[in-house]
mmCIF file of C-alpha atoms in Angstrom:
data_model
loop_
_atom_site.group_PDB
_atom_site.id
_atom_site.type_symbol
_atom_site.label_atom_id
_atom_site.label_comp_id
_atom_site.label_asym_id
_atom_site.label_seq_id
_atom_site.Cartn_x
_atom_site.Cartn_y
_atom_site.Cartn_z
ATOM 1 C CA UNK A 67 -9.123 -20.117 -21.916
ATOM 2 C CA UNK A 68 -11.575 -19.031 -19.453
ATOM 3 C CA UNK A 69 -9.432 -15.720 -17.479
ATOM 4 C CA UNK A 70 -9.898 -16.140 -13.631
ATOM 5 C CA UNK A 71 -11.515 -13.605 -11.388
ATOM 6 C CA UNK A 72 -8.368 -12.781 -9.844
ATOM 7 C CA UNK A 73 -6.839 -12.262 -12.825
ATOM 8 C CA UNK A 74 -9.660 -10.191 -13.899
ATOM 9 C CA UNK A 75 -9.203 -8.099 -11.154
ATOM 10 C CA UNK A 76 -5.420 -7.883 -11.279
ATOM 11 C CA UNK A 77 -5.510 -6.811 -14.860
ATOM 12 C CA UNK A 78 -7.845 -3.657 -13.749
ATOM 13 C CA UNK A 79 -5.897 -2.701 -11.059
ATOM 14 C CA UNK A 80 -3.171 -2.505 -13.125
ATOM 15 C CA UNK A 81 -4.839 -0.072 -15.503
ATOM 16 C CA UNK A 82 -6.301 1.854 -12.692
ATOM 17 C CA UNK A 83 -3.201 2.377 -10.875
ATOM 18 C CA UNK A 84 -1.082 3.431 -14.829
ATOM 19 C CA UNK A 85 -3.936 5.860 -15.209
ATOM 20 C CA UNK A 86 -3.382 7.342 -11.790
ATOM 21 C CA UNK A 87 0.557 6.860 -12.586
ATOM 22 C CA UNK A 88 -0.476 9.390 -15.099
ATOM 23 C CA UNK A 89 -2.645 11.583 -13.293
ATOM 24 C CA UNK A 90 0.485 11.688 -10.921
ATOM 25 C CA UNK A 91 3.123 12.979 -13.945
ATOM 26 C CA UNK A 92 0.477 15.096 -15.244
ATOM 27 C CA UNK A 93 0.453 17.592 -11.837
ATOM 28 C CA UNK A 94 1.924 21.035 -12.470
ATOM 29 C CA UNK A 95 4.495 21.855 -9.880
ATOM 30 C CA UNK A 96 2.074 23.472 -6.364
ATOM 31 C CA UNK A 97 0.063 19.808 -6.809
ATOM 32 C CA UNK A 98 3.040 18.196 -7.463
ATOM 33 C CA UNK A 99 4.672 19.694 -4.283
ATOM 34 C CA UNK A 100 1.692 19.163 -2.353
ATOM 35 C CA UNK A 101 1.265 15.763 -3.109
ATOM 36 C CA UNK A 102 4.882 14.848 -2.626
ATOM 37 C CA UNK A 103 4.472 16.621 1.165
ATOM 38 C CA UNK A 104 1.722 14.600 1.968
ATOM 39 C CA UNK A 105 2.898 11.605 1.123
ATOM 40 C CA UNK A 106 5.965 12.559 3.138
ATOM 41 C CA UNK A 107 3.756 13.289 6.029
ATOM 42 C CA UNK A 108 1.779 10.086 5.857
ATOM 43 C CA UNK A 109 4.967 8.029 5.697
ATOM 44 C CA UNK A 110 5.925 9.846 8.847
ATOM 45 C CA UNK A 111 3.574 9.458 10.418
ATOM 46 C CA UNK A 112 2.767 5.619 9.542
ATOM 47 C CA UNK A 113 6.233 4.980 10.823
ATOM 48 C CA UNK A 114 5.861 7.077 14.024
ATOM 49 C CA UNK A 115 2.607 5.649 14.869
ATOM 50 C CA UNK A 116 3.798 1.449 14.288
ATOM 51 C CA UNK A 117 7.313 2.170 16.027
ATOM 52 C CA UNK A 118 6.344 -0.398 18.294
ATOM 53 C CA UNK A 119 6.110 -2.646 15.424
ATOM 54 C CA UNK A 120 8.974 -1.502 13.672
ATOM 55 C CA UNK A 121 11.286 -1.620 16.362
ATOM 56 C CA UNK A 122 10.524 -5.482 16.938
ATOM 57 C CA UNK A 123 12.544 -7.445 14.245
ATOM 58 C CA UNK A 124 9.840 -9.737 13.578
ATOM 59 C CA UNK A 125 7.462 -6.913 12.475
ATOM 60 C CA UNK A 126 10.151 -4.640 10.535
ATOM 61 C CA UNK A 127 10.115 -6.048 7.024
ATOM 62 C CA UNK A 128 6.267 -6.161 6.941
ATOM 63 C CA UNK A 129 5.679 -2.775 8.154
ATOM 64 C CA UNK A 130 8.369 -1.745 4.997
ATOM 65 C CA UNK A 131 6.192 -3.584 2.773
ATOM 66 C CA UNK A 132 3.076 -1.864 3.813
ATOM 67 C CA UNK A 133 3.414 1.454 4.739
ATOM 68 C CA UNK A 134 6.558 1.954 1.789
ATOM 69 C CA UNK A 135 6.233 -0.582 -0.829
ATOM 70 C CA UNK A 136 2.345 0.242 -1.294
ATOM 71 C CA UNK A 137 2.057 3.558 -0.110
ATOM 72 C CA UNK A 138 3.879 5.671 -3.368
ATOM 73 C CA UNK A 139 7.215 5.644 -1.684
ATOM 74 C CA UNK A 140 8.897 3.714 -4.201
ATOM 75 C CA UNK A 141 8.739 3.883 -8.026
ATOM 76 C CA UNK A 142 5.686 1.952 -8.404
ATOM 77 C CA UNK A 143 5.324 3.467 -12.275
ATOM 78 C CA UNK A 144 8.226 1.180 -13.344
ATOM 79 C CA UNK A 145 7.122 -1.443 -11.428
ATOM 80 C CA UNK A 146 3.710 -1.645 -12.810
ATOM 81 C CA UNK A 147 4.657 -1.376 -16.088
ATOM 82 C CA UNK A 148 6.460 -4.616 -15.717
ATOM 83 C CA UNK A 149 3.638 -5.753 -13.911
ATOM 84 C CA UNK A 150 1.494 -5.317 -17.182
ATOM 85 C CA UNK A 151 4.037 -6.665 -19.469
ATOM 86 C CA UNK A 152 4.703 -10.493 -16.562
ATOM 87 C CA UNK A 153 0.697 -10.381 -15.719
ATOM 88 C CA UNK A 154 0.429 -12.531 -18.618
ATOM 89 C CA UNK A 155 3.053 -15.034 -17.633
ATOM 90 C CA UNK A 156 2.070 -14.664 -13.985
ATOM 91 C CA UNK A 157 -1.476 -15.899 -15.159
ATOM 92 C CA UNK A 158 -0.359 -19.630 -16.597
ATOM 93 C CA UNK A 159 2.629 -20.394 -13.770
ATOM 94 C CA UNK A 160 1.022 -18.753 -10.500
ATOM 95 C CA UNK A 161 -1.325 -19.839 -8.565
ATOM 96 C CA UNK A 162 -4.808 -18.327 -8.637
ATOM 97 C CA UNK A 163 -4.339 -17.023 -4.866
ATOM 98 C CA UNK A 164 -1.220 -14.895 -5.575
ATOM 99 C CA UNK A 165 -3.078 -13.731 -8.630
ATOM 100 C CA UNK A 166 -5.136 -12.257 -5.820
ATOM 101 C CA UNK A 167 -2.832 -11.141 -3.593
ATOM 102 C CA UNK A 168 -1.353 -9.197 -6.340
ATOM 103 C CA UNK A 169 -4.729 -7.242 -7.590
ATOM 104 C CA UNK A 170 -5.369 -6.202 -3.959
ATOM 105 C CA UNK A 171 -2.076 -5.134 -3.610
ATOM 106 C CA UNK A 172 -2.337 -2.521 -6.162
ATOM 107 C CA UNK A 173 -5.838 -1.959 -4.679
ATOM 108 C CA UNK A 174 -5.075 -0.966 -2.061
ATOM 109 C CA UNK A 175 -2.133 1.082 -3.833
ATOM 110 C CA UNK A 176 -4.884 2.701 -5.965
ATOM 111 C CA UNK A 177 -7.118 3.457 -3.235
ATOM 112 C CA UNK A 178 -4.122 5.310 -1.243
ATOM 113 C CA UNK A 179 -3.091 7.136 -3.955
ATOM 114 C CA UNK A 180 -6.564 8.425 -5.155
ATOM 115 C CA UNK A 181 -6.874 9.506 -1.560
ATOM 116 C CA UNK A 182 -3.611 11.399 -1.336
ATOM 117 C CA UNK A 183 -4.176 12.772 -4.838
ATOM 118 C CA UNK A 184 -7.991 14.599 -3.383
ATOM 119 C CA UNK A 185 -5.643 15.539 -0.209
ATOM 120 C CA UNK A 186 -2.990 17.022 -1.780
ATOM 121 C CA UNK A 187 -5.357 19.312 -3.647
ATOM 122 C CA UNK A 188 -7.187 20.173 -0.242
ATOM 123 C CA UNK A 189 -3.744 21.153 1.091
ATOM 124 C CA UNK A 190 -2.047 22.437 -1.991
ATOM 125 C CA UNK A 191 -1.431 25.913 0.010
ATOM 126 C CA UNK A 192 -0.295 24.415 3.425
ATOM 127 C CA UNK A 193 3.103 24.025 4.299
ATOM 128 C CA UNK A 194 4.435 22.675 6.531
ATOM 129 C CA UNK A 195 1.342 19.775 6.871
ATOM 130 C CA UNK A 196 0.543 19.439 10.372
ATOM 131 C CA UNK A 197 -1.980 16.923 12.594
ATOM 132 C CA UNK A 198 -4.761 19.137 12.446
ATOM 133 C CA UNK A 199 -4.366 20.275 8.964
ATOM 134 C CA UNK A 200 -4.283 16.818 7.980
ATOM 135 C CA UNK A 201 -7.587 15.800 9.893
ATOM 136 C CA UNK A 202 -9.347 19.075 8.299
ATOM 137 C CA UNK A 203 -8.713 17.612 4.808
ATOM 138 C CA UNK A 204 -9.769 14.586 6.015
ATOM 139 C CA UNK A 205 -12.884 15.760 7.201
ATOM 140 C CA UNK A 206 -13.406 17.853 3.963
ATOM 141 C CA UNK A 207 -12.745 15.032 1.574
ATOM 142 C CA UNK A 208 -15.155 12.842 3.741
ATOM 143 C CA UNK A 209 -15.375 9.611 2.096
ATOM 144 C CA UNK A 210 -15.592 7.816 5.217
ATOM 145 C CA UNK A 211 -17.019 4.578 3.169
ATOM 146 C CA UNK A 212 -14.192 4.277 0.962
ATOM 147 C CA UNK A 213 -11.821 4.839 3.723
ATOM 148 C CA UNK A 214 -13.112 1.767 5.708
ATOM 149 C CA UNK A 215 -12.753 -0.473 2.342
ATOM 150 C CA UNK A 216 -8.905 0.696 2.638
ATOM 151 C CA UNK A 217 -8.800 -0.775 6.000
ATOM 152 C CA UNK A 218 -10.751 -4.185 4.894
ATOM 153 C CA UNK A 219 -8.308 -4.234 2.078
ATOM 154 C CA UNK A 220 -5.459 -4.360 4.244
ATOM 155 C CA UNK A 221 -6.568 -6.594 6.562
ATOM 156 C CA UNK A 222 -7.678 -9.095 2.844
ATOM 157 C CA UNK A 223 -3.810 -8.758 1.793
ATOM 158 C CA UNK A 224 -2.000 -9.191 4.742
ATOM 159 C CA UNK A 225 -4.263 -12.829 5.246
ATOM 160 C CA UNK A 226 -3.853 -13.473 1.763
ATOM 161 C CA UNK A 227 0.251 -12.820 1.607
ATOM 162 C CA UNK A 228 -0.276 -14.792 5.019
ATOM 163 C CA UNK A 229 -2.121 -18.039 3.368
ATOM 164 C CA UNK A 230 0.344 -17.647 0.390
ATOM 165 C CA UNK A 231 3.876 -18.153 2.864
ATOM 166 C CA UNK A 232 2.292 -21.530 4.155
ATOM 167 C CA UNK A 233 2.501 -22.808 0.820
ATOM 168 C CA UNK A 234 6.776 -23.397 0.742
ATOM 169 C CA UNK A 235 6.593 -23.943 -2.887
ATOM 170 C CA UNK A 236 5.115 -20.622 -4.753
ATOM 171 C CA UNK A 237 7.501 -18.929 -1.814
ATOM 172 C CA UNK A 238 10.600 -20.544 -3.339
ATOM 173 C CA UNK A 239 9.486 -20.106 -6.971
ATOM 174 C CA UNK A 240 9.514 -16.332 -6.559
ATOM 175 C CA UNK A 241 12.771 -16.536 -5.168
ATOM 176 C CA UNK A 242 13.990 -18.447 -7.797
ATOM 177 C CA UNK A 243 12.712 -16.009 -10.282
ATOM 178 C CA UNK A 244 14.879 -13.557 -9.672
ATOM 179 C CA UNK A 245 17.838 -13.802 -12.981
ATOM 180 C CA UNK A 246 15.173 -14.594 -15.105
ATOM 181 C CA UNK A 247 13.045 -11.755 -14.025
ATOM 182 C CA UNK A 248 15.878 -9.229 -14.675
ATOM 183 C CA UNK A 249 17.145 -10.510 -18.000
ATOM 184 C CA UNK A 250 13.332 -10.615 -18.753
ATOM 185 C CA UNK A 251 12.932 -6.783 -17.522
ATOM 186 C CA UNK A 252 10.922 -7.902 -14.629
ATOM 187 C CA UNK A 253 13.388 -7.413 -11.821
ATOM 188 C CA UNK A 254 11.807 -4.886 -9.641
ATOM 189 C CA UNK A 255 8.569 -6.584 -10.189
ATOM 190 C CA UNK A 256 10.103 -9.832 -8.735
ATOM 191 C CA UNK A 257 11.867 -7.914 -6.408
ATOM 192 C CA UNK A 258 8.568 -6.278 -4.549
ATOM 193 C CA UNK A 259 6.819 -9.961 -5.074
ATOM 194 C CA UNK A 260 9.946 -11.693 -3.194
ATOM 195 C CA UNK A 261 9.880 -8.354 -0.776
ATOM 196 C CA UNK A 262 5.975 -9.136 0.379
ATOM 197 C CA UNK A 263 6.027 -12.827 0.590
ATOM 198 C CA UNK A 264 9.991 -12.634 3.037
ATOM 199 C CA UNK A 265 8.316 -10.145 5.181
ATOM 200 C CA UNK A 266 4.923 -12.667 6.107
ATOM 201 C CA UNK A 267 7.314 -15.936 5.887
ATOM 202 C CA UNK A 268 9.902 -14.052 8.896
ATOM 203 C CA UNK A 269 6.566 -12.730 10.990
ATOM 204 C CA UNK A 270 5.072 -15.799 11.464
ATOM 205 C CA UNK A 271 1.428 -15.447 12.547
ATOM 206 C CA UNK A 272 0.192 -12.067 11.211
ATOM 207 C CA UNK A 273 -2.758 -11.648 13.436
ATOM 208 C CA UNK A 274 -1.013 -9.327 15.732
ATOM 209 C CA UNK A 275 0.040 -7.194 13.449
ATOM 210 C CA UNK A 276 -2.568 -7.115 11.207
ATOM 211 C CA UNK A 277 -4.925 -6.424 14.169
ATOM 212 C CA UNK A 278 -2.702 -3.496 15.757
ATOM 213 C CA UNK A 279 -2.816 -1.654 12.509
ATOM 214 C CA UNK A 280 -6.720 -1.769 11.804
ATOM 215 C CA UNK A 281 -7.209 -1.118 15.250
ATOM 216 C CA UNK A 282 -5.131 2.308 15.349
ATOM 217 C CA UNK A 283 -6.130 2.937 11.610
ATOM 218 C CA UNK A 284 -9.999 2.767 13.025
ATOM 219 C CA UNK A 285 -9.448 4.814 15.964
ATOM 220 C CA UNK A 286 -7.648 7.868 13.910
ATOM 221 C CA UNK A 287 -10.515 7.602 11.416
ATOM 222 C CA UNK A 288 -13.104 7.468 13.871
ATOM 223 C CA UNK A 289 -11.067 10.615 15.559
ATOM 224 C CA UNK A 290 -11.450 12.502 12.408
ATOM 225 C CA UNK A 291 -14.966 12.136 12.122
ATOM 226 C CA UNK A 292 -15.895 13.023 15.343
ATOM 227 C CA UNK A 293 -13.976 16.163 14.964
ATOM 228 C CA UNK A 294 -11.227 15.736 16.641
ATOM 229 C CA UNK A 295 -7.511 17.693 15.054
ATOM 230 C CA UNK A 296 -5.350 15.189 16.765
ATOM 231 C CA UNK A 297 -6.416 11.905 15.931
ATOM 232 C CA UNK A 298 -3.361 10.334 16.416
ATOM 233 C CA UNK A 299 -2.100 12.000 19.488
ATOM 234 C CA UNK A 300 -2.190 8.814 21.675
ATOM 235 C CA UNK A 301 0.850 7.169 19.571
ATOM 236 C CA UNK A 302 2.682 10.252 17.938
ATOM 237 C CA UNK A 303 1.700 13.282 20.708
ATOM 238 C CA UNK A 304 1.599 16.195 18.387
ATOM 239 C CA UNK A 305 3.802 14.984 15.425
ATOM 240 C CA UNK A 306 4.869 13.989 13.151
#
């Protein structure tokens, strides 16, 4: 049988983001550190600057979703290790478009995490992180082509999990999943599948939020580049 594109691309995403899961165990302890104080930053400062968002119900479980689920908050080693072992399975009872969804998920996970891993060695001295030492990395790392194809991939997933919730069946079948993903050692897998698709079914309409966080996203980039050392100052002052 012919494999799909989006299966394809799923299946390499899934090796690129185990090879980076390795990278990742691999640090000694000052990149370790460093990386796990970024990441600590960024998450504080993803939440600070979407507090808006967070603090409206409707937004809340997507905003987990994104800036948690797929930003190396959570054990995402585990989880794509089952992902590896269900892609398989996935392939012959999903349909082709949450294939998709899927493989830009951990895209976008790879992306972020190849980011934060050149980041953390920029700032492997510096701590605590702060705005401006942030937006120096930034600046150092440059990259400014790879950082807009995070944005675009954002923007791809969030339609994508968007188209996916109109269609009531695939929604329910991940739901339903759920004992036979844990007796079949794919419960956390299941678990950040059913996580994605709740959070778009209970927003409704994603263009607003979608379009509030490329917007900001944009405007802290384009901060960066143009020197600035607070590019998020407008939504988080001079935090986090």
């Amino acid at each position: 049988m012919t494999l799909s594109a989006s299966y394809r691309h799923l299946h390499e995403q899934i090796l690129l983001n185990q090879e980076l899961g390795r990278r990742i165990q691999a640090l000694d302890v000052p990149h370790a550190r460093s990386l796990a104080r970024l990441q600590h930053w960024q998450l504080q400062r993803l939440d600070a600057t979407y507090q808006d968002l967070r603090d409206d119900p409707r937004y809340l479980p997507a905003c987990e979703f994104f800036l948690h689920e797929l930003y190396g908050g959570r054990d995402f080693v585990e989880r794509d290790r089952q992902l590896m072992r269900a892609a398989p399975v996935m392939r012959r009872f999903l349909p082709d478009h949450l294939l998709a969804a899927v493989g830009d998920a951990m895209q976008l996970q790879a992306v972020s995490l190849q980011f934060d891993l050149a980041l953390a060695e920029l700032l492997v001295a510096v701590d605590p992180i702060t705005q401006p030492d942030y937006a120096r990395a930034y600046r150092a790392h440059g990259d400014w082509a790879g950082r807009e194809r995070q944005l675009v991939l954002i923007r791809e997933l969030g339609e994508l999990l968007g188209e996916t919730v109109q269609r009531p069946l695939v929604h329910r079948l991940i739901r339903l999943m759920h004992g036979p993903a844990v007796v079949a050692g794919f419960g956390m897998l299941q678990v950040f599948l059913r996580d994605g698709l709740d959070a778009f079914a209970e927003m409704g309409p994603a263009d607003h939020f979608l379009d509030t966080i490329s917007a900001r996203e944009r405007a802290g980039l384009e901060a960066m580049r143009a020197g600035s050392d607070w590019p998020f100052e407008r939504w988080i002052g001079q935090g986090p």
